[in-house]
Every structure is written in structure tokens, then in C-alpha cells.
XYZ file of C-alpha atoms in Angstrom:
543
model
C 64.510 224.390 110.715
C 65.939 221.043 111.783
C 67.516 220.204 115.166
C 71.128 220.741 114.061
C 70.265 224.215 112.733
C 68.534 225.145 116.018
C 71.587 224.028 118.030
C 73.893 226.032 115.747
C 71.780 229.178 116.236
C 71.905 228.773 120.017
C 75.703 228.317 119.921
C 76.036 231.394 117.698
C 73.850 233.394 120.095
C 75.974 232.269 123.035
C 79.207 233.208 121.246
C 77.711 236.582 120.293
C 76.688 237.191 123.895
C 80.138 236.460 125.301
C 82.259 238.143 122.639
C 80.517 241.301 121.440
C 79.222 243.318 124.378
C 78.941 247.088 124.216
C 82.077 247.644 126.277
C 84.219 245.663 123.850
C 85.285 243.245 126.573
C 85.358 239.607 125.590
C 84.439 237.059 128.248
C 85.469 234.105 126.023
C 89.058 234.933 127.014
C 88.207 233.996 130.597
C 87.649 230.335 129.682
C 91.380 229.387 129.498
C 91.861 230.993 132.910
C 89.023 228.930 134.364
C 90.861 225.873 133.069
C 94.067 227.027 134.804
C 92.200 227.501 138.098
C 90.681 224.041 137.774
C 94.117 222.565 137.086
C 95.698 224.212 140.142
C 92.880 222.970 142.396
C 93.127 219.453 140.988
C 96.904 219.267 141.376
C 97.529 220.914 144.748
C 94.411 222.470 146.315
C 96.698 225.401 147.168
C 94.177 228.082 148.136
C 96.716 230.913 148.270
C 97.918 230.240 144.733
C 94.343 229.836 143.497
C 93.156 233.089 145.067
C 96.121 234.956 143.611
C 95.087 233.794 140.139
C 91.396 234.540 140.777
C 92.082 238.100 141.951
C 94.338 238.619 138.938
C 91.536 237.451 136.635
C 89.079 239.807 138.328
C 91.433 242.772 138.171
C 92.941 242.384 134.706
C 90.492 240.328 132.632
C 87.176 241.419 134.148
C 88.410 244.987 134.835
C 87.057 244.876 138.386
C 87.997 247.978 140.428
C 87.786 246.338 143.843
C 87.624 242.608 144.568
C 87.246 240.781 147.888
C 87.301 237.150 149.019
C 85.791 236.651 152.490
C 85.815 233.530 154.655
C 83.204 232.564 157.242
C 84.327 231.345 160.661
C 81.284 229.458 161.980
C 82.588 229.138 165.530
C 82.905 232.892 166.094
C 80.071 233.734 163.646
C 82.419 236.164 161.886
C 82.843 236.917 158.186
C 86.227 238.506 157.479
C 88.245 239.607 154.454
C 90.862 236.981 153.605
C 92.269 238.345 150.322
C 91.490 241.445 148.261
C 92.702 244.117 145.901
C 91.694 247.763 145.907
C 91.698 247.910 149.726
C 94.359 249.070 152.183
C 95.390 246.896 155.140
C 93.390 249.121 157.505
C 90.313 248.841 155.304
C 90.675 245.047 155.160
C 90.907 244.881 158.956
C 87.648 246.819 159.308
C 85.779 244.461 156.953
C 84.132 242.269 159.599
C 80.502 241.142 159.354
C 78.049 238.849 161.080
C 75.682 236.625 159.099
C 72.786 238.757 157.841
C 74.737 241.989 158.331
C 75.148 244.125 155.210
C 75.186 242.709 151.684
C 78.014 240.255 152.404
C 76.318 238.995 155.567
C 73.036 238.482 153.709
C 74.773 236.445 151.007
C 76.340 234.203 153.675
C 73.018 233.848 155.490
C 70.929 233.108 152.389
C 73.518 231.301 150.245
C 72.316 233.272 147.215
C 74.138 235.922 145.148
C 73.137 239.579 145.408
C 73.490 242.068 142.539
C 73.345 245.816 143.246
C 73.310 247.938 140.047
C 73.901 251.204 141.970
C 75.740 250.697 145.262
C 75.133 254.165 146.675
C 71.354 253.743 146.400
C 71.180 250.443 148.297
C 70.348 250.720 152.013
C 71.988 247.353 152.743
C 75.436 248.756 151.888
C 77.275 249.487 155.177
C 80.705 250.576 153.853
C 82.225 248.831 156.871
C 85.720 249.107 155.335
C 85.345 252.906 154.865
C 86.624 252.465 151.297
C 83.850 254.792 150.066
C 84.357 257.576 152.597
C 85.195 259.900 149.689
C 81.579 259.606 148.510
C 82.459 257.618 145.388
C 80.095 254.677 145.695
C 77.912 254.687 142.604
C 79.464 251.638 140.910
C 77.729 248.294 140.549
C 78.411 245.645 143.169
C 77.776 241.925 143.315
C 78.546 239.224 145.832
C 78.383 235.441 145.268
C 78.584 232.703 147.922
C 81.262 230.022 148.139
C 79.245 226.876 148.904
C 80.300 223.268 149.447
C 77.999 220.547 150.724
C 75.232 223.124 151.269
C 77.497 225.019 153.683
C 78.399 228.634 152.943
C 82.152 229.000 153.459
C 82.607 232.602 152.340
C 81.962 234.978 149.450
C 83.541 236.571 146.404
C 82.468 240.157 145.780
C 83.372 242.677 143.103
C 82.780 246.316 142.292
C 83.065 248.243 139.024
C 81.093 250.432 136.663
C 78.912 248.679 134.070
C 77.278 250.332 131.078
C 75.861 247.021 129.931
C 73.631 244.945 132.246
C 74.398 241.833 130.188
C 78.095 242.143 131.028
C 77.235 242.494 134.723
C 75.196 239.287 134.538
C 78.049 237.486 132.773
C 80.576 238.505 135.435
C 78.252 237.240 138.175
C 78.063 233.899 136.353
C 81.856 233.751 135.897
C 82.541 234.408 139.591
C 79.785 231.988 140.648
C 81.527 229.318 138.580
C 84.879 230.168 140.154
C 83.316 230.106 143.653
C 81.975 226.589 143.100
C 85.360 225.449 141.771
C 87.352 226.687 144.774
C 84.802 225.634 147.420
C 86.520 222.282 148.280
C 89.893 224.022 148.679
C 88.298 226.703 150.876
C 86.682 224.091 153.126
C 89.988 222.232 153.480
C 91.789 225.479 154.264
C 89.278 226.403 156.973
C 89.494 222.939 158.529
C 93.305 223.011 158.657
C 93.798 226.684 159.516
C 90.693 227.794 161.385
C 92.587 228.716 164.569
C 95.352 230.444 162.602
C 92.805 232.311 160.486
C 90.946 233.477 163.585
C 94.125 234.729 165.254
C 95.319 236.527 162.100
C 91.923 238.141 161.704
C 91.868 239.265 165.342
C 95.415 240.607 165.043
C 94.454 242.684 161.978
C 91.419 244.051 163.812
C 93.417 244.997 166.911
C 96.167 246.625 164.849
C 93.540 248.684 163.036
C 91.904 249.699 166.326
C 95.255 250.688 167.812
C 96.137 252.821 164.800
C 92.747 254.495 164.972
C 92.971 255.022 168.708
C 96.446 256.505 168.780
C 96.563 258.554 165.591
C 97.424 262.235 166.295
C 93.975 263.503 165.293
C 92.549 261.540 168.223
C 94.674 263.367 170.782
C 92.069 265.755 172.134
C 92.755 269.467 171.933
C 92.527 272.271 169.386
C 94.573 274.926 171.162
C 97.451 276.588 169.345
C 100.154 274.890 171.483
C 98.681 271.456 170.701
C 98.409 272.222 166.978
C 102.178 272.804 167.016
C 102.643 269.403 168.719
C 100.473 267.678 166.072
C 102.588 269.221 163.337
C 105.795 267.864 164.898
C 104.280 264.384 165.376
C 103.208 264.270 161.738
C 106.685 265.240 160.519
C 108.678 262.798 162.648
C 106.305 259.792 162.824
C 107.332 258.298 159.480
C 111.069 258.465 160.294
C 113.239 256.368 162.638
C 114.685 259.424 164.365
C 115.145 259.242 168.140
C 112.533 261.457 169.830
C 112.643 263.052 173.278
C 109.209 263.967 174.689
C 109.344 266.648 177.375
C 106.597 267.887 179.669
C 105.201 267.877 183.173
C 103.779 264.733 184.728
C 100.290 263.936 183.445
C 100.360 265.912 180.177
C 100.047 262.799 177.971
C 103.614 261.975 176.898
C 102.804 258.275 176.507
C 99.834 259.112 174.261
C 102.142 261.080 171.969
C 104.588 258.147 171.866
C 101.702 255.839 170.929
C 100.654 258.195 168.143
C 104.182 258.243 166.702
C 104.561 254.459 166.750
C 101.165 253.607 165.244
C 101.660 256.115 162.433
C 105.200 255.001 161.608
C 106.650 252.475 159.223
C 107.175 250.195 162.262
C 103.476 250.218 163.185
C 103.148 246.466 162.562
C 106.118 245.792 164.843
C 106.058 245.615 168.662
C 105.597 248.697 170.830
C 107.420 248.063 174.117
C 107.083 250.463 177.061
C 109.446 250.675 180.027
C 109.261 253.028 183.009
C 112.842 253.706 184.059
C 111.741 254.800 187.550
C 109.563 251.788 188.308
C 112.269 249.262 189.273
C 115.371 249.164 191.515
C 118.680 249.973 189.780
C 120.015 246.399 190.047
C 117.017 245.052 188.074
C 116.821 247.725 185.371
C 119.794 246.375 183.373
C 118.325 242.873 183.180
C 114.908 244.283 182.230
C 116.315 246.418 179.425
C 118.976 244.090 177.996
C 117.980 240.621 179.223
C 120.234 238.039 180.858
C 121.855 234.671 180.183
C 121.174 231.528 182.177
C 123.166 231.488 185.422
C 124.299 235.102 185.139
C 123.052 235.783 188.690
C 121.141 234.035 191.463
C 117.673 233.250 190.202
C 118.582 233.411 186.501
C 117.312 229.906 185.725
C 117.119 230.516 181.974
C 117.941 232.962 179.213
C 115.589 235.961 179.160
C 115.176 238.597 176.464
C 115.147 242.238 177.560
C 112.890 245.070 176.438
C 115.258 246.209 173.681
C 115.341 242.725 172.165
C 111.565 242.367 172.433
C 111.137 245.707 170.621
C 113.256 244.618 167.636
C 111.484 245.696 164.446
C 109.293 248.167 166.314
C 109.574 250.929 168.916
C 110.766 251.116 172.517
C 109.391 253.864 174.760
C 111.628 254.765 177.714
C 109.487 256.753 180.134
C 111.098 258.813 182.926
C 114.536 258.389 181.318
C 115.897 261.097 183.625
C 115.677 258.649 186.551
C 118.371 256.278 185.187
C 121.628 255.984 187.140
C 124.880 257.143 185.546
C 126.117 253.559 184.898
C 122.843 252.692 183.151
C 123.044 255.937 181.168
C 126.434 254.842 179.813
C 125.020 251.489 178.677
C 121.972 253.158 177.107
C 124.277 255.510 175.211
C 125.955 252.582 173.445
C 122.597 251.086 172.389
C 121.463 254.426 170.937
C 124.744 254.844 169.048
C 125.225 251.294 167.732
C 121.835 249.548 168.255
C 123.921 246.748 169.829
C 124.180 245.397 173.403
C 125.038 242.253 175.392
C 122.715 240.458 177.747
C 123.712 240.419 181.431
C 126.242 237.599 181.887
C 126.765 237.227 178.135
C 129.458 238.322 175.697
C 127.650 237.811 172.406
C 126.478 241.126 170.873
C 122.782 241.388 170.089
C 121.871 243.791 167.268
C 118.407 245.342 167.052
C 116.589 247.492 164.504
C 114.179 249.734 166.352
C 113.073 253.280 167.033
C 113.786 254.858 170.441
C 111.355 257.308 172.029
C 112.283 258.694 175.452
C 110.274 260.893 177.815
C 110.909 262.796 181.017
C 109.378 265.464 183.243
C 112.825 266.488 184.472
C 114.954 269.390 183.183
C 117.770 267.362 181.611
C 119.936 270.425 180.891
C 119.934 271.310 184.592
C 120.817 267.704 185.393
C 123.696 267.841 182.885
C 124.981 271.005 184.582
C 124.802 269.273 187.985
C 126.523 266.131 186.672
C 123.565 263.800 187.288
C 122.841 263.191 183.591
C 125.446 262.455 180.920
C 125.887 265.261 178.425
C 126.649 262.893 175.529
C 123.478 260.888 176.252
C 121.427 264.088 176.414
C 122.510 265.105 172.914
C 121.887 261.572 171.611
C 118.334 261.642 172.964
C 117.605 265.258 172.101
C 117.673 264.729 168.328
C 114.009 265.668 167.891
C 112.521 267.136 171.093
C 108.753 267.583 171.450
C 107.486 269.580 174.422
C 103.906 268.874 175.508
C 102.352 272.034 176.996
C 100.820 271.858 180.497
C 97.026 271.917 180.686
C 96.982 275.421 182.227
C 98.462 276.767 178.960
C 95.939 275.028 176.707
C 92.901 277.259 177.344
C 89.765 275.865 175.728
C 91.189 272.320 175.630
C 90.024 271.949 179.238
C 86.380 271.969 178.124
C 87.001 269.505 175.255
C 88.892 267.122 177.519
C 86.298 267.424 180.292
C 83.455 266.565 177.882
C 85.444 263.570 176.601
C 86.124 262.282 180.112
C 82.468 262.789 181.126
C 81.304 260.595 178.238
C 83.923 257.925 178.975
C 83.440 257.874 182.750
C 79.648 257.872 182.443
C 79.783 254.870 180.104
C 82.185 253.035 182.439
C 80.031 253.774 185.502
C 76.757 253.023 183.704
C 75.383 256.492 184.487
C 73.517 258.935 182.255
C 75.561 262.094 182.816
C 75.085 264.435 179.864
C 76.744 267.758 180.641
C 78.739 270.000 182.967
C 76.981 273.010 184.494
C 78.225 276.528 183.755
C 79.544 277.227 187.275
C 81.382 273.893 187.226
C 82.905 274.752 183.832
C 84.013 278.125 185.233
C 85.741 276.339 188.089
C 87.451 273.916 185.716
C 88.646 276.766 183.499
C 89.931 278.828 186.443
C 91.864 276.006 188.116
C 95.641 275.781 187.487
C 95.776 271.952 187.096
C 99.140 271.011 188.653
C 98.428 267.362 187.791
C 97.519 268.247 184.192
C 95.314 265.965 182.044
C 95.631 263.039 184.463
C 94.276 265.174 187.313
C 91.394 266.425 185.142
C 90.468 262.849 184.239
C 90.405 261.840 187.922
C 88.332 264.898 188.874
C 85.739 264.155 186.202
C 85.558 260.460 187.121
C 84.854 261.403 190.750
C 82.285 264.007 189.748
C 80.416 261.577 187.480
C 80.073 259.158 190.400
C 78.726 261.946 192.666
C 76.274 263.346 190.102
C 72.613 262.470 190.810
C 70.727 264.346 188.069
C 72.675 263.829 184.841
C 74.629 267.077 185.356
C 78.016 267.730 186.972
C 77.570 270.685 189.318
C 80.202 272.768 191.042
C 79.454 271.065 194.363
C 80.330 267.707 192.736
C 83.897 268.921 192.146
C 86.647 268.441 194.758
C 87.066 271.152 197.431
C 90.408 272.170 195.866
C 88.485 273.631 192.902
C 85.824 275.350 195.049
C 87.522 278.565 196.171
C 85.936 281.987 196.439
C 87.959 283.338 193.491
C 86.656 280.618 191.184
C 82.990 280.555 192.252
C 82.456 284.232 192.954
C 81.204 283.290 196.426
C 82.607 282.782 199.876
C 81.248 279.306 200.559
C 82.788 277.500 203.453
C 82.406 273.892 204.471
C 79.294 274.131 206.670
C 75.818 272.897 205.749
C 74.678 276.475 205.168
C 77.611 277.035 202.786
C 76.710 273.882 200.886
C 73.098 275.054 200.513
C 74.342 278.414 199.234
C 76.541 276.635 196.673
C 73.541 274.688 195.348
C 71.403 277.848 195.284
C 74.075 279.752 193.378
C 74.297 276.997 190.756
C 70.511 276.823 190.287
C 70.252 280.564 189.741
C 73.079 280.617 187.190
C 71.598 277.649 185.303
C 68.122 279.255 185.200
C 69.522 282.574 183.910
C 71.517 280.734 181.266
C 68.469 278.712 180.153
C 66.332 281.870 179.778
C 69.077 284.057 178.233
C 69.273 286.441 181.191
C 65.503 286.973 181.463
C 65.033 287.323 185.227
C 61.231 287.064 185.048
C 61.329 283.645 183.343
C 64.216 282.483 185.522
C 62.235 283.410 188.673
C 59.227 281.402 187.418
C 61.389 278.329 186.852
C 62.880 278.608 190.337
C 59.495 279.233 191.993
C 60.553 282.671 193.231
C 59.224 286.168 192.774
C 61.288 288.477 190.616
C 62.058 290.616 193.704
C 63.373 287.639 195.705
C 65.465 286.468 192.762
C 66.876 289.963 192.451
C 67.953 289.887 196.084
C 69.644 286.490 195.615
C 71.411 287.701 192.455
C 72.697 290.696 194.389
C 73.782 288.479 197.292
C 75.943 286.250 195.072
C 77.219 289.029 192.813
C 75.755 287.440 189.652
C 75.519 289.648 186.541
C 72.407 288.438 184.645
C 73.287 290.730 181.702
C 76.175 288.411 180.758
C 73.701 285.725 179.675
C 71.570 288.246 177.769
C 74.593 289.564 175.855
C 75.692 286.000 175.101
C 72.250 285.250 173.600
C 72.306 288.427 171.462
C 75.794 287.592 170.191
C 74.691 284.065 169.215
C 71.664 285.366 167.339
C 73.803 287.917 165.449
C 76.246 285.169 164.480
C 73.380 283.026 163.138
C 72.059 285.891 161.002
C 75.504 286.472 159.492
C 75.830 282.780 158.702
């Protein structure tokens, strides 16, 4: 066979390889698209236009299910998703990596492509975006670096199912070629936009964190009254309806407002909060509606008010019941027409926003007394949500207390792991006039006072330590304090040993007779802990 025949055979083999794979997909058709990409880069170096074409090629010609282009910010040592398909905005925002972290981070660190035939079986796969939270992660995955001048600038990664390993290899080669073609444009883009890219990336991350933090499922509590609140939040969040949040001080009205905004269609817009009781009456109007230059002494320039700043998003008016009657009349017009004038101005300013108001006052009583406008009340009361007080939420006290223990312990740098049974009994028996805010403050104080990793009853404020709640008559003397500690130790030992007084006495270093006398002194029923143990065992056997 002569040289020309050998060359012809190799060309035929190459054509066969690229045009007759088992899936019936022809990679020869990609060649004209590579030419188009090259032409765009040569003519304009427009990265946005190039990436749009590349993602289209991946999605429609290569049949990729999920495609991602990441960029590497060397200054912050962060790899972030710049463009993609098959991911939501929240998933994109979560896709942050450091060099060497996960498959993408390893590609950036090594500058070499990585091919994973079965994604679910690879320990390097982090699923940082949570795009595979449904358990569907058994596709093939590959990631190729974007390199220019021996510097890794980012990656292109793709995910899809492959029946033919040859086709997988071909797609890696196609995307590697594309990555090398766009590398100069990527480097130019990073040089010109590095600060902008970093800010956009940080904004996406913060928006994602805020949505996660304030979504209704993260409002702690499983009681029936709170389940009803969650249902109302879910129904109204996606609308622009005006909402009035009612409830006592400290129940978490602002948290509910946050949840509604960050789960609404305006979630990407501003969320502006204003406490109507925080400022004198003569300043409130300027704060809400803004003012023009020279409208009053000290107005050295035009200033936008809270309503104008909230345009395109949500404004939260806390303690709306504290507004004066003149301010109520001006607020009524904004709610009706979404239009107002700045102080000292006559040009109407129109805004598109959602209004959420909150109060701990009884507005109907105020309407009857003439201190709150009836027409404003009905404008605000379109969709009322009443947050129940903590005393009506039963078991939520324990859930909230555990949450605050973990948070306060982390903030204080202390290793506090649990709340003792007597302390829990005190928390459950207390009426909580200050609601969730008071509980949070109580737990924060108790975490600071705890010396052994446990919050005991004597760590709680005196207001919670009454005879009705502890089952004792402790006073404030040293002897009373010693009795309080003794009572707690006995209860904890009985709980640990499931009501077995013999074992509890051994732990406490007492004889069974002495322990019996102490149990009688404090009116402790050891059988409660034995019955609790039996009930738990029976439940396990049924399960």
C-alpha cells in the first residue's frame, strides 16, 4: 500500500469515527459552528455573543443536558459560574469553588481535563449547586480548562448520558478546541471586567443566601398555628397584594415579611424596611417620600425617600399603627395610586412596589377611637396574617430554644450542647410576654452563664424560677441556690438511668436511702422517667 492509500484510509477512518457513532449523532456538523465561533472571536472578541453560541452548540448539537462556563478570579481565588444552561439562578449562585475543590476546582488547579463516566460514583463530585438533590446524578460529566499563556482562566463543563465512550471522547475534544479558541477573549474580558464580575458574583451569592435564609421553611416552628401561617405566606408571596402582619411585639413579624419578599417575583428588587415609630413626626414624611433641595432648613440636596428606594421591590412599614393622622392620609394615597410627591416638590413620582405593613396594635379599636383612619385600615387589611404569640405555640418553644442555643454558643465560642430537663420544664411553663425575642435573650444569657456544656435551671433568669415551674420553693439565699442545683442533679440522674433509683444513687455518690429522702423532699416522681423509657421502647418495637 503506497503513501496516498494510507492517508486515504486514515481520512476514511476519521470520517467514519465522526459520522457514524452508535447514537446516530454526527459530530461533522459541529465543524461549521466552530468556524462561526472563530469568526466572531476574530471580528469582535465579544465574549457574551461567543458564549451564547457555544452554549447553543452544546445544548442543541451535542445534546448536552447541562452546560456550564466558569471563570476564575485569581485575586479572590474564586471559581464561579458565569454562563450556563440547565441551572436555575439560585443553583448558579451556589456554584462557587476554590482551586482544587471538587472536579471543577481540580481542573483549574491542574490545567487538565477530567472525564467522569458515572458522576454519582465519583467522590470528587460535590454537587455544590444542588442540581442533583433529586438523586439523579448518574450521567457522564467532563470538564475542560480554558487556558491562555499557561494561565487557567476558567472551565467549560458538560453533563449528559453517553452509551458510546467514543462519542464522550469526541465531545471532550470538541469542547477543548472551543476552550482554546475563546481563551484570548476570556482573558480580555477578565482584565476589563474583573471588578464588575466579582461584584456580580458576590451579589448573586448574597441573593441566594438571603432567599435561603428567609424562605418560610426556615421560620422555626411546627405547631399547628404556625403551619397555618406558613400556608398563608406561601399563597400570598407570589402576588403583589398588600399584606398586614398582626401580632404581639417580638413574635417575628419582620421575619415573615422577609420570607414573603424573598419568595416573591420582586425578590431581585430592593427590600426596604422602615419603623414608623422610630423617628419624630416631622421627619417621617421626608424619610418616606424624600425631599427636594431647599424644601426646608438643612435640605442641601434632593433626597430619595424609602418608597422611591423600594421601587421594583418591597417596602416593609413596621409599627404602622404609630403614624399620625396626617401621615396616614398621605400613606393612603400612595397605597391607592402608587404615586406621591417629594417634600417641597410638585412633580409626581410613580413607583411599582409591594407594601407590607405590620403592627402590634389593635387597629380596629384605634379606628373606633378615631386614632387610625378607617379607609387606610381597609386598604392595609387586604390580606391579614396574624402571628401567634409564643405561649400559644406549645412545642415550638423547645425547637426555638435549641436553635438559639446553637447560634448563641457559636457566637460566644462556647461548647454548649443541650438544655437540662428542669430548665426545659421552666421554659415550657413560662408565659413569654416578650415572645420569641425574649426567649432568644434568655438563651443568650444562659449560654454565657453555662460552665459545663449544659443550660441548667439556675442559669435561667429569676423570672422563670418560680415554685410553680420548678416544683420547689427555692428562694434567693445561698441555701436555696444549693437546693436548686441538687434538684437539677437528681432529675438529670433519674432521666439518664430511666428512673432506676439504684443506678441514679450510684452516679450521685449517694445511698439509695439518702436519694429516696431527697426525692421525697423535692416532690420528684421517679416513675415518670421509667414510664417514659418504657413508652420509647414500645414505640421502637412497633417501628
